[in-house]
C-alpha cells in the first residue's frame, strides 16, 4: 500500500478513505494519532494490527464537538460542563461510563467506560466532521516507540501500512493528553499531560488526585495503557540530575562509552558532546515539545552506547515530561 501525504485541500478524500475503513494518521496539538472510523470495528482492528498494540488497551474516541459524545455516554459527571468549557478542544481526555453496546468492545477493550477527546487542531476537527463519525486515535507510532510529533515520524514507523497521513507540521505540546477519569465520584488523573493537576485544581476548586500508580510504582494503573513499557528508544537512556552532569560524563569517558545528550541549552552549553539534541530553550514547555523528537533523533542518528537525559521537577508540566522520560529510561538514573 502506498501511504499518501494529504494536504488540507484533500481532507474530503481522506475522510472518504476513513469511511471505507482505511487508516489515516492525523495531527493534534499533542502527538499524531492513527485514525480509524470508531464505528467500523474491522477498521479499528487494523489499528491494533498496524501498531502491534495489545488488544486489551482501549482507544480514545476523538470527536469534533461535545454533542458527538451524547450517543455513547451513559451519564455525565456533574463537573463535566465546567471541565469541557475550560479545556475542550485541548489536551484533555475524559473517561465516561458508556451505554451498553454503543461502542464496539474493540474500541473499549470490553470496559463499561470509554475515553473521549476533542483535539485542538482545525484540520483534524474538519476531518472528523467530514467523516461524520468519531475517530479512534492512538498515537501513530509502532507500539513501544516514542509517540510521533511530526508526519515524518509517522511515515518512518507506518509507511506502506496505512492509507495516508494528514500533515500539519510539528505538534505544539509533544506528549499525549492528560487522561481524567470522570466515571467515578472523584475526578482522577490516570495519565499526566499538559492540562496539569494544578490547572485542573485551580479551575475546579477541588483536589484532583493522581491515580495510585502515578504515586506508587507498585500499584496497577487504571488506564490499561499505562502498564506497558512505552516510549523507549533502542539505545539505553539514563536520567541525569542537575548536579550529576559532570560526574556522569566523566564516568562515560572512563568507561569508554559513547553518549548522546538530551538537554536544555543551559546544560548543553556546559558540556561538549558531538551527539546531542538540544531543546529550543530552557523551559519545561520546550523540553516537553522536544522529548520524543529528541529520543528518536538520538536513537536513529550516529549510534551511541547511551543517552543522558535531563530531569525536571515533577510538578506542573514537569510531571508529564518526567512520566514519559522515566518510561523511556526504564526508571534508571545515573547514580554516583
Ligand atoms: O494526546 C493523545 O491522547 C493522543 C492523541 C493522538 O489524541 N492519543 C493517545 O492515545 O495518546 P493512546 O491510545 O496512545 O492512549 C490512550 C490512553 C491509554 O493509556 C489507555 O489505556 C487509556 O487512554 N484509556 C482509554 N480508554 C480508557 C478507559 N475506558 N479507562 C481508562 N483508561 C483508558
Ligand atoms: Mg500511545
mmCIF file of C-alpha atoms and ligand atoms in Angstrom:
data_model
loop_
_atom_site.group_PDB
_atom_site.id
_atom_site.type_symbol
_atom_site.label_atom_id
_atom_site.label_comp_id
_atom_site.label_asym_id
_atom_site.label_seq_id
_atom_site.Cartn_x
_atom_site.Cartn_y
_atom_site.Cartn_z
ATOM 1 C CA UNK A 1 0.000 0.000 0.000
ATOM 2 C CA UNK A 2 1.250 3.458 -0.789
ATOM 3 C CA UNK A 3 0.994 5.904 2.121
ATOM 4 C CA UNK A 4 -0.155 9.258 0.781
ATOM 5 C CA UNK A 5 0.677 12.553 2.484
ATOM 6 C CA UNK A 6 -2.554 14.582 2.417
ATOM 7 C CA UNK A 7 -2.686 18.363 2.189
ATOM 8 C CA UNK A 8 -5.525 20.347 3.714
ATOM 9 C CA UNK A 9 -7.455 20.676 0.419
ATOM 10 C CA UNK A 10 -7.548 16.878 0.284
ATOM 11 C CA UNK A 11 -9.442 16.454 3.584
ATOM 12 C CA UNK A 12 -12.549 15.172 1.789
ATOM 13 C CA UNK A 13 -10.562 12.455 0.088
ATOM 14 C CA UNK A 14 -9.011 11.416 3.426
ATOM 15 C CA UNK A 15 -12.471 11.360 5.072
ATOM 16 C CA UNK A 16 -13.766 9.174 2.220
ATOM 17 C CA UNK A 17 -10.986 6.655 2.841
ATOM 18 C CA UNK A 18 -11.769 6.602 6.581
ATOM 19 C CA UNK A 19 -15.417 5.841 5.811
ATOM 20 C CA UNK A 20 -14.231 2.941 3.646
ATOM 21 C CA UNK A 21 -12.367 1.502 6.639
ATOM 22 C CA UNK A 22 -8.867 2.750 5.767
ATOM 23 C CA UNK A 23 -6.424 4.209 8.305
ATOM 24 C CA UNK A 24 -5.323 7.863 8.151
ATOM 25 C CA UNK A 25 -2.901 9.430 10.642
ATOM 26 C CA UNK A 26 -3.983 12.874 11.842
ATOM 27 C CA UNK A 27 -2.257 15.799 13.591
ATOM 28 C CA UNK A 28 -3.268 17.036 17.038
ATOM 29 C CA UNK A 29 -1.743 19.559 19.451
ATOM 30 C CA UNK A 30 -0.193 16.670 21.468
ATOM 31 C CA UNK A 31 1.093 13.931 19.138
ATOM 32 C CA UNK A 32 -0.064 12.444 15.794
ATOM 33 C CA UNK A 33 -2.939 9.948 16.074
ATOM 34 C CA UNK A 34 -3.631 6.836 13.997
ATOM 35 C CA UNK A 35 -7.189 7.399 12.829
ATOM 36 C CA UNK A 36 -9.885 4.877 12.004
ATOM 37 C CA UNK A 37 -13.661 5.301 11.945
ATOM 38 C CA UNK A 38 -14.645 4.421 15.542
ATOM 39 C CA UNK A 39 -17.911 2.861 14.342
ATOM 40 C CA UNK A 40 -16.219 0.361 11.987
ATOM 41 C CA UNK A 41 -14.830 -2.471 14.177
ATOM 42 C CA UNK A 42 -12.925 -4.031 11.264
ATOM 43 C CA UNK A 43 -11.104 -0.742 10.691
ATOM 44 C CA UNK A 44 -10.366 -0.389 14.411
ATOM 45 C CA UNK A 45 -8.911 -3.922 14.453
ATOM 46 C CA UNK A 46 -6.445 -2.821 11.787
ATOM 47 C CA UNK A 47 -5.207 -0.068 14.121
ATOM 48 C CA UNK A 48 -4.127 -2.681 16.674
ATOM 49 C CA UNK A 49 -2.526 -4.847 13.983
ATOM 50 C CA UNK A 50 -0.594 -2.000 12.341
ATOM 51 C CA UNK A 51 0.745 -0.649 15.656
ATOM 52 C CA UNK A 52 1.352 -4.055 17.252
ATOM 53 C CA UNK A 53 -0.774 -2.842 20.154
ATOM 54 C CA UNK A 54 -2.117 -5.221 22.857
ATOM 55 C CA UNK A 55 -5.871 -5.628 22.310
ATOM 56 C CA UNK A 56 -6.737 -5.008 25.988
ATOM 57 C CA UNK A 57 -5.548 -1.396 25.671
ATOM 58 C CA UNK A 58 -8.623 0.729 24.846
ATOM 59 C CA UNK A 59 -8.570 3.642 22.398
ATOM 60 C CA UNK A 60 -9.560 7.295 22.677
ATOM 61 C CA UNK A 61 -12.645 8.323 20.677
ATOM 62 C CA UNK A 62 -11.886 11.681 19.015
ATOM 63 C CA UNK A 63 -14.887 13.932 18.464
ATOM 64 C CA UNK A 64 -15.383 17.311 16.765
ATOM 65 C CA UNK A 65 -18.000 18.721 19.171
ATOM 66 C CA UNK A 66 -19.400 17.841 22.560
ATOM 67 C CA UNK A 67 -22.739 16.593 21.246
ATOM 68 C CA UNK A 68 -20.959 13.770 19.426
ATOM 69 C CA UNK A 69 -20.411 12.157 22.861
ATOM 70 C CA UNK A 70 -24.127 12.024 23.694
ATOM 71 C CA UNK A 71 -24.838 8.910 21.635
ATOM 72 C CA UNK A 72 -22.368 6.941 23.737
ATOM 73 C CA UNK A 73 -22.216 8.386 27.252
ATOM 74 C CA UNK A 74 -24.496 6.838 29.864
ATOM 75 C CA UNK A 75 -24.227 9.674 32.366
ATOM 76 C CA UNK A 76 -22.054 12.724 32.814
ATOM 77 C CA UNK A 77 -20.161 13.659 35.960
ATOM 78 C CA UNK A 78 -21.590 16.894 37.477
ATOM 79 C CA UNK A 79 -18.326 18.739 36.700
ATOM 80 C CA UNK A 80 -18.357 17.815 33.007
ATOM 81 C CA UNK A 81 -19.695 21.125 31.705
ATOM 82 C CA UNK A 82 -17.166 23.148 33.652
ATOM 83 C CA UNK A 83 -14.297 20.927 32.517
ATOM 84 C CA UNK A 84 -15.351 20.869 28.877
ATOM 85 C CA UNK A 85 -15.814 24.643 28.790
ATOM 86 C CA UNK A 86 -12.396 25.221 30.227
ATOM 87 C CA UNK A 87 -10.379 22.633 28.307
ATOM 88 C CA UNK A 88 -12.032 21.433 25.062
ATOM 89 C CA UNK A 89 -10.781 21.499 22.422
ATOM 90 C CA UNK A 90 -7.490 20.691 24.117
ATOM 91 C CA UNK A 91 -5.059 18.138 25.528
ATOM 92 C CA UNK A 92 -7.519 16.507 27.929
ATOM 93 C CA UNK A 93 -9.152 13.085 27.515
ATOM 94 C CA UNK A 94 -12.243 12.339 29.596
ATOM 95 C CA UNK A 95 -13.414 8.881 30.694
ATOM 96 C CA UNK A 96 -17.191 8.405 30.944
ATOM 97 C CA UNK A 97 -19.442 5.398 31.596
ATOM 98 C CA UNK A 98 -20.989 4.375 28.272
ATOM 99 C CA UNK A 99 -24.327 2.977 27.145
ATOM 100 C CA UNK A 100 -24.115 -0.766 26.705
ATOM 101 C CA UNK A 101 -23.410 -1.716 23.094
ATOM 102 C CA UNK A 102 -22.913 1.886 21.931
ATOM 103 C CA UNK A 103 -19.238 1.289 21.112
ATOM 104 C CA UNK A 104 -17.573 -1.902 19.917
ATOM 105 C CA UNK A 105 -15.512 -3.794 22.545
ATOM 106 C CA UNK A 106 -12.657 -3.499 20.039
ATOM 107 C CA UNK A 107 -12.630 0.232 20.890
ATOM 108 C CA UNK A 108 -13.219 -0.027 24.649
ATOM 109 C CA UNK A 109 -11.269 -3.197 25.407
ATOM 110 C CA UNK A 110 -14.583 -4.512 26.724
ATOM 111 C CA UNK A 111 -14.756 -1.915 29.529
ATOM 112 C CA UNK A 112 -18.022 -0.226 30.552
ATOM 113 C CA UNK A 113 -16.320 3.172 30.157
ATOM 114 C CA UNK A 114 -14.671 4.917 27.198
ATOM 115 C CA UNK A 115 -12.228 7.762 26.600
ATOM 116 C CA UNK A 116 -13.237 10.897 24.647
ATOM 117 C CA UNK A 117 -11.188 13.828 23.425
ATOM 118 C CA UNK A 118 -11.722 16.904 21.245
ATOM 119 C CA UNK A 119 -8.272 17.701 19.822
ATOM 120 C CA UNK A 120 -7.223 21.316 19.293
ATOM 121 C CA UNK A 121 -6.369 21.077 15.600
ATOM 122 C CA UNK A 122 -8.623 22.646 12.974
ATOM 123 C CA UNK A 123 -7.692 20.245 10.182
ATOM 124 C CA UNK A 124 -8.410 17.219 12.329
ATOM 125 C CA UNK A 125 -11.681 18.653 13.629
ATOM 126 C CA UNK A 126 -12.704 19.186 9.987
ATOM 127 C CA UNK A 127 -11.567 15.663 9.111
ATOM 128 C CA UNK A 128 -13.814 14.243 11.854
ATOM 129 C CA UNK A 129 -16.751 16.384 10.668
ATOM 130 C CA UNK A 130 -16.222 15.296 7.052
ATOM 131 C CA UNK A 131 -16.039 11.650 8.109
ATOM 132 C CA UNK A 132 -19.263 12.118 10.063
ATOM 133 C CA UNK A 133 -18.192 9.606 12.720
ATOM 134 C CA UNK A 134 -15.741 9.897 15.620
ATOM 135 C CA UNK A 135 -12.228 8.596 15.003
ATOM 136 C CA UNK A 136 -10.218 6.354 17.280
ATOM 137 C CA UNK A 137 -6.685 7.605 17.570
ATOM 138 C CA UNK A 138 -3.884 6.032 19.495
ATOM 139 C CA UNK A 139 -0.509 7.651 18.950
ATOM 140 C CA UNK A 140 0.571 6.868 15.362
ATOM 141 C CA UNK A 141 3.784 5.033 16.241
ATOM 142 C CA UNK A 142 4.785 1.392 16.362
ATOM 143 C CA UNK A 143 3.886 0.199 19.888
ATOM 144 C CA UNK A 144 6.838 0.707 22.223
ATOM 145 C CA UNK A 145 8.441 3.555 20.225
ATOM 146 C CA UNK A 146 8.266 7.227 21.237
ATOM 147 C CA UNK A 147 5.000 8.838 20.091
ATOM 148 C CA UNK A 148 5.250 10.752 16.792
ATOM 149 C CA UNK A 149 5.343 14.546 16.861
ATOM 150 C CA UNK A 150 5.829 15.046 13.097
ATOM 151 C CA UNK A 151 4.333 13.471 9.973
ATOM 152 C CA UNK A 152 7.772 12.115 9.107
ATOM 153 C CA UNK A 153 7.914 10.180 12.417
ATOM 154 C CA UNK A 154 4.600 8.587 11.420
ATOM 155 C CA UNK A 155 5.913 7.859 7.938
ATOM 156 C CA UNK A 156 9.053 6.277 9.387
ATOM 157 C CA UNK A 157 7.057 3.873 11.591
ATOM 158 C CA UNK A 158 3.999 3.109 9.446
ATOM 159 C CA UNK A 159 4.781 3.750 5.761
ATOM 160 C CA UNK A 160 3.200 1.238 3.440
ATOM 161 C CA UNK A 161 0.838 0.053 6.179
ATOM 162 C CA UNK A 162 -1.683 2.925 6.308
ATOM 163 C CA UNK A 163 -3.544 4.775 3.550
ATOM 164 C CA UNK A 164 -2.330 8.254 4.446
ATOM 165 C CA UNK A 165 -1.078 10.937 6.780
ATOM 166 C CA UNK A 166 -2.613 14.381 7.173
ATOM 167 C CA UNK A 167 0.454 16.616 7.598
ATOM 168 C CA UNK A 168 0.277 19.715 9.782
ATOM 169 C CA UNK A 169 3.887 20.178 10.825
ATOM 170 C CA UNK A 170 5.323 19.533 14.281
ATOM 171 C CA UNK A 171 2.903 19.261 17.211
ATOM 172 C CA UNK A 172 2.875 22.009 19.848
ATOM 173 C CA UNK A 173 2.827 20.085 23.120
ATOM 174 C CA UNK A 174 4.809 16.964 22.330
ATOM 175 C CA UNK A 175 3.357 14.472 24.837
ATOM 176 C CA UNK A 176 -0.045 12.785 24.913
ATOM 177 C CA UNK A 177 -3.129 14.301 26.525
ATOM 178 C CA UNK A 178 -3.957 14.209 30.218
ATOM 179 C CA UNK A 179 -6.405 11.354 30.904
ATOM 180 C CA UNK A 180 -9.004 12.311 33.519
ATOM 181 C CA UNK A 181 -11.365 9.649 34.839
ATOM 182 C CA UNK A 182 -14.876 11.070 35.254
ATOM 183 C CA UNK A 183 -16.561 7.690 35.683
ATOM 184 C CA UNK A 184 -16.410 7.747 39.488
ATOM 185 C CA UNK A 185 -17.224 10.320 42.138
ATOM 186 C CA UNK A 186 -13.779 11.924 42.369
ATOM 187 C CA UNK A 187 -12.189 13.126 39.088
ATOM 188 C CA UNK A 188 -8.848 11.306 38.970
ATOM 189 C CA UNK A 189 -5.798 11.769 36.727
ATOM 190 C CA UNK A 190 -4.850 8.479 35.061
ATOM 191 C CA UNK A 191 -2.149 9.951 32.789
ATOM 192 C CA UNK A 192 -0.441 13.330 33.292
ATOM 193 C CA UNK A 193 -0.349 15.756 30.356
ATOM 194 C CA UNK A 194 -0.471 19.457 29.506
ATOM 195 C CA UNK A 195 -3.744 20.012 31.362
ATOM 196 C CA UNK A 196 -1.929 19.727 34.656
ATOM 197 C CA UNK A 197 -3.118 18.716 38.114
ATOM 198 C CA UNK A 198 -2.538 22.310 39.272
ATOM 199 C CA UNK A 199 -4.554 23.727 36.368
ATOM 200 C CA UNK A 200 -7.452 21.317 36.984
ATOM 201 C CA UNK A 201 -7.458 22.094 40.697
ATOM 202 C CA UNK A 202 -7.412 25.870 40.103
ATOM 203 C CA UNK A 203 -10.268 25.583 37.612
ATOM 204 C CA UNK A 204 -12.435 23.214 39.642
ATOM 205 C CA UNK A 205 -11.593 24.419 43.137
ATOM 206 C CA UNK A 206 -11.212 20.850 44.410
ATOM 207 C CA UNK A 207 -8.339 18.465 44.908
ATOM 208 C CA UNK A 208 -7.799 16.282 41.829
ATOM 209 C CA UNK A 209 -5.838 13.183 42.855
ATOM 210 C CA UNK A 210 -3.428 11.179 40.722
ATOM 211 C CA UNK A 211 -4.218 7.513 40.108
ATOM 212 C CA UNK A 212 -2.423 5.312 42.656
ATOM 213 C CA UNK A 213 0.170 4.000 40.199
ATOM 214 C CA UNK A 214 1.391 7.556 39.499
ATOM 215 C CA UNK A 215 2.144 7.963 43.184
ATOM 216 C CA UNK A 216 3.382 4.452 43.960
ATOM 217 C CA UNK A 217 5.004 2.460 41.179
ATOM 218 C CA UNK A 218 3.926 -0.947 42.521
ATOM 219 C CA UNK A 219 0.190 -0.188 42.023
ATOM 220 C CA UNK A 220 -1.627 -1.350 38.879
ATOM 221 C CA UNK A 221 -2.642 1.609 36.705
ATOM 222 C CA UNK A 222 -6.330 2.133 35.971
ATOM 223 C CA UNK A 223 -5.614 3.241 32.376
ATOM 224 C CA UNK A 224 -4.628 -0.100 30.830
ATOM 225 C CA UNK A 225 -2.083 1.570 28.529
ATOM 226 C CA UNK A 226 -0.063 2.956 31.407
ATOM 227 C CA UNK A 227 1.157 -0.509 32.411
ATOM 228 C CA UNK A 228 3.068 -1.117 29.199
ATOM 229 C CA UNK A 229 6.702 -0.339 28.646
ATOM 230 C CA UNK A 230 6.457 2.675 26.422
ATOM 231 C CA UNK A 231 8.285 5.364 24.576
ATOM 232 C CA UNK A 232 11.566 3.556 24.668
ATOM 233 C CA UNK A 233 14.258 4.084 22.100
ATOM 234 C CA UNK A 234 16.590 1.127 21.407
ATOM 235 C CA UNK A 235 19.538 2.978 22.951
ATOM 236 C CA UNK A 236 19.513 2.846 26.793
ATOM 237 C CA UNK A 237 18.540 6.150 28.415
ATOM 238 C CA UNK A 238 19.898 7.339 31.765
ATOM 239 C CA UNK A 239 18.305 10.300 33.542
ATOM 240 C CA UNK A 240 20.750 12.837 34.963
ATOM 241 C CA UNK A 241 20.002 15.122 37.928
ATOM 242 C CA UNK A 242 21.283 18.670 37.615
ATOM 243 C CA UNK A 243 24.279 18.268 39.936
ATOM 244 C CA UNK A 244 25.396 14.988 38.390
ATOM 245 C CA UNK A 245 26.218 16.019 34.808
ATOM 246 C CA UNK A 246 29.987 16.397 35.260
ATOM 247 C CA UNK A 247 30.178 13.046 37.077
ATOM 248 C CA UNK A 248 28.013 11.277 34.503
ATOM 249 C CA UNK A 249 30.124 12.426 31.569
ATOM 250 C CA UNK A 250 33.407 11.655 33.349
ATOM 251 C CA UNK A 251 32.093 8.174 34.102
ATOM 252 C CA UNK A 252 31.168 7.607 30.435
ATOM 253 C CA UNK A 253 34.645 8.688 29.302
ATOM 254 C CA UNK A 254 36.320 6.438 31.883
ATOM 255 C CA UNK A 255 34.146 3.503 30.820
ATOM 256 C CA UNK A 256 34.835 4.238 27.134
ATOM 257 C CA UNK A 257 31.113 4.631 26.418
ATOM 258 C CA UNK A 258 29.877 6.949 23.674
ATOM 259 C CA UNK A 259 26.878 9.047 24.616
ATOM 260 C CA UNK A 260 24.275 11.447 23.291
ATOM 261 C CA UNK A 261 22.920 14.391 25.271
ATOM 262 C CA UNK A 262 19.230 15.268 25.511
ATOM 263 C CA UNK A 263 19.218 18.552 27.387
ATOM 264 C CA UNK A 264 18.384 22.230 27.629
ATOM 265 C CA UNK A 265 20.749 24.850 26.147
ATOM 266 C CA UNK A 266 21.809 25.686 29.702
ATOM 267 C CA UNK A 267 23.240 22.202 30.261
ATOM 268 C CA UNK A 268 24.358 21.533 26.678
ATOM 269 C CA UNK A 269 26.487 24.717 26.620
ATOM 270 C CA UNK A 270 28.498 23.481 29.579
ATOM 271 C CA UNK A 271 29.317 20.006 28.304
ATOM 272 C CA UNK A 272 30.841 19.295 24.915
ATOM 273 C CA UNK A 273 29.309 16.389 23.057
ATOM 274 C CA UNK A 274 29.174 15.762 19.340
ATOM 275 C CA UNK A 275 25.927 13.798 19.562
ATOM 276 C CA UNK A 276 23.235 15.884 21.103
ATOM 277 C CA UNK A 277 19.639 17.043 20.869
ATOM 278 C CA UNK A 278 19.225 20.428 22.486
ATOM 279 C CA UNK A 279 15.748 21.673 23.421
ATOM 280 C CA UNK A 280 14.724 25.026 21.867
ATOM 281 C CA UNK A 281 15.096 26.873 25.181
ATOM 282 C CA UNK A 282 15.439 26.137 28.908
ATOM 283 C CA UNK A 283 11.684 25.926 29.624
ATOM 284 C CA UNK A 284 9.768 22.782 30.542
ATOM 285 C CA UNK A 285 7.449 23.525 27.583
ATOM 286 C CA UNK A 286 10.361 23.334 25.124
ATOM 287 C CA UNK A 287 11.695 20.179 26.781
ATOM 288 C CA UNK A 288 8.282 18.508 26.586
ATOM 289 C CA UNK A 289 7.884 19.545 22.948
ATOM 290 C CA UNK A 290 11.308 18.125 22.080
ATOM 291 C CA UNK A 291 11.358 14.988 24.230
ATOM 292 C CA UNK A 292 10.054 12.366 21.785
ATOM 293 C CA UNK A 293 11.692 14.020 18.767
ATOM 294 C CA UNK A 294 14.985 14.089 20.621
ATOM 295 C CA UNK A 295 14.766 10.450 21.694
ATOM 296 C CA UNK A 296 14.057 9.449 18.102
ATOM 297 C CA UNK A 297 16.848 11.608 16.666
ATOM 298 C CA UNK A 298 19.444 10.267 19.110
ATOM 299 C CA UNK A 299 18.284 6.714 18.548
ATOM 300 C CA UNK A 300 18.412 6.918 14.774
ATOM 301 C CA UNK A 301 21.447 9.134 14.262
ATOM 302 C CA UNK A 302 25.085 8.173 14.696
ATOM 303 C CA UNK A 303 24.972 5.244 17.078
ATOM 304 C CA UNK A 304 25.857 5.854 20.723
ATOM 305 C CA UNK A 305 26.041 3.478 23.704
ATOM 306 C CA UNK A 306 23.660 5.527 25.819
ATOM 307 C CA UNK A 307 21.603 8.694 26.048
ATOM 308 C CA UNK A 308 21.919 11.056 29.023
ATOM 309 C CA UNK A 309 18.667 12.971 29.515
ATOM 310 C CA UNK A 310 17.888 15.992 31.667
ATOM 311 C CA UNK A 311 15.381 15.737 34.519
ATOM 312 C CA UNK A 312 12.854 18.400 35.586
ATOM 313 C CA UNK A 313 10.926 18.881 38.843
ATOM 314 C CA UNK A 314 7.825 16.680 38.898
ATOM 315 C CA UNK A 315 5.134 19.318 39.150
ATOM 316 C CA UNK A 316 3.014 21.232 36.608
ATOM 317 C CA UNK A 317 4.039 20.143 33.077
ATOM 318 C CA UNK A 318 7.170 18.564 34.565
ATOM 319 C CA UNK A 319 5.005 15.709 35.852
ATOM 320 C CA UNK A 320 4.043 14.755 32.265
ATOM 321 C CA UNK A 321 7.603 15.184 30.965
ATOM 322 C CA UNK A 322 9.055 13.027 33.762
ATOM 323 C CA UNK A 323 6.325 10.383 33.405
ATOM 324 C CA UNK A 324 7.347 9.838 29.750
ATOM 325 C CA UNK A 325 11.089 10.205 30.353
ATOM 326 C CA UNK A 326 11.027 7.672 33.203
ATOM 327 C CA UNK A 327 9.382 5.137 30.909
ATOM 328 C CA UNK A 328 11.953 5.792 28.184
ATOM 329 C CA UNK A 329 14.706 5.347 30.786
ATOM 330 C CA UNK A 330 13.071 2.293 32.409
ATOM 331 C CA UNK A 331 13.203 4.391 35.635
ATOM 332 C CA UNK A 332 17.040 4.474 35.583
ATOM 333 C CA UNK A 333 19.010 7.456 36.841
ATOM 334 C CA UNK A 334 22.743 7.920 36.537
ATOM 335 C CA UNK A 335 23.812 7.126 40.096
ATOM 336 C CA UNK A 336 27.107 8.189 41.529
HETATM 337 O O1 LIG B 1 -2.873 13.004 23.090
HETATM 338 C C1 LIG B 1 -3.436 11.914 22.964
HETATM 339 O O2 LIG B 1 -4.222 11.475 23.818
HETATM 340 C C2 LIG B 1 -3.123 11.090 21.700
HETATM 341 C C3 LIG B 1 -3.665 11.890 20.519
HETATM 342 C C4 LIG B 1 -3.478 11.164 19.204
HETATM 343 O O3 LIG B 1 -5.013 12.244 20.732
HETATM 344 N N1 LIG B 1 -3.686 9.772 21.777
HETATM 345 C C5 LIG B 1 -3.217 8.832 22.633
HETATM 346 O O4 LIG B 1 -3.862 7.620 22.577
HETATM 347 O O5 LIG B 1 -2.294 9.014 23.387
HETATM 348 P P1 LIG B 1 -3.315 6.286 23.244
HETATM 349 O O6 LIG B 1 -4.174 5.214 22.723
HETATM 350 O O7 LIG B 1 -1.843 6.162 22.971
HETATM 351 O O8 LIG B 1 -3.573 6.454 24.773
HETATM 352 C C6 LIG B 1 -4.863 6.282 25.338
HETATM 353 C C7 LIG B 1 -4.774 6.078 26.836
HETATM 354 C C8 LIG B 1 -4.190 4.715 27.170
HETATM 355 O O9 LIG B 1 -3.331 4.829 28.299
HETATM 356 C C9 LIG B 1 -5.451 3.915 27.517
HETATM 357 O O10 LIG B 1 -5.192 2.829 28.367
HETATM 358 C C10 LIG B 1 -6.316 4.979 28.182
HETATM 359 O O11 LIG B 1 -6.079 6.148 27.410
HETATM 360 N N2 LIG B 1 -7.752 4.644 28.129
HETATM 361 C C11 LIG B 1 -8.552 4.529 27.056
HETATM 362 N N3 LIG B 1 -9.794 4.179 27.409
HETATM 363 C C12 LIG B 1 -9.806 4.065 28.744
HETATM 364 C C13 LIG B 1 -10.792 3.726 29.723
HETATM 365 N N4 LIG B 1 -12.036 3.421 29.383
HETATM 366 N N5 LIG B 1 -10.433 3.725 31.028
HETATM 367 C C14 LIG B 1 -9.177 4.040 31.398
HETATM 368 N N6 LIG B 1 -8.192 4.365 30.519
HETATM 369 C C15 LIG B 1 -8.492 4.368 29.216
HETATM 370 MG MG1 LIG B 2 0.422 5.714 22.726
#
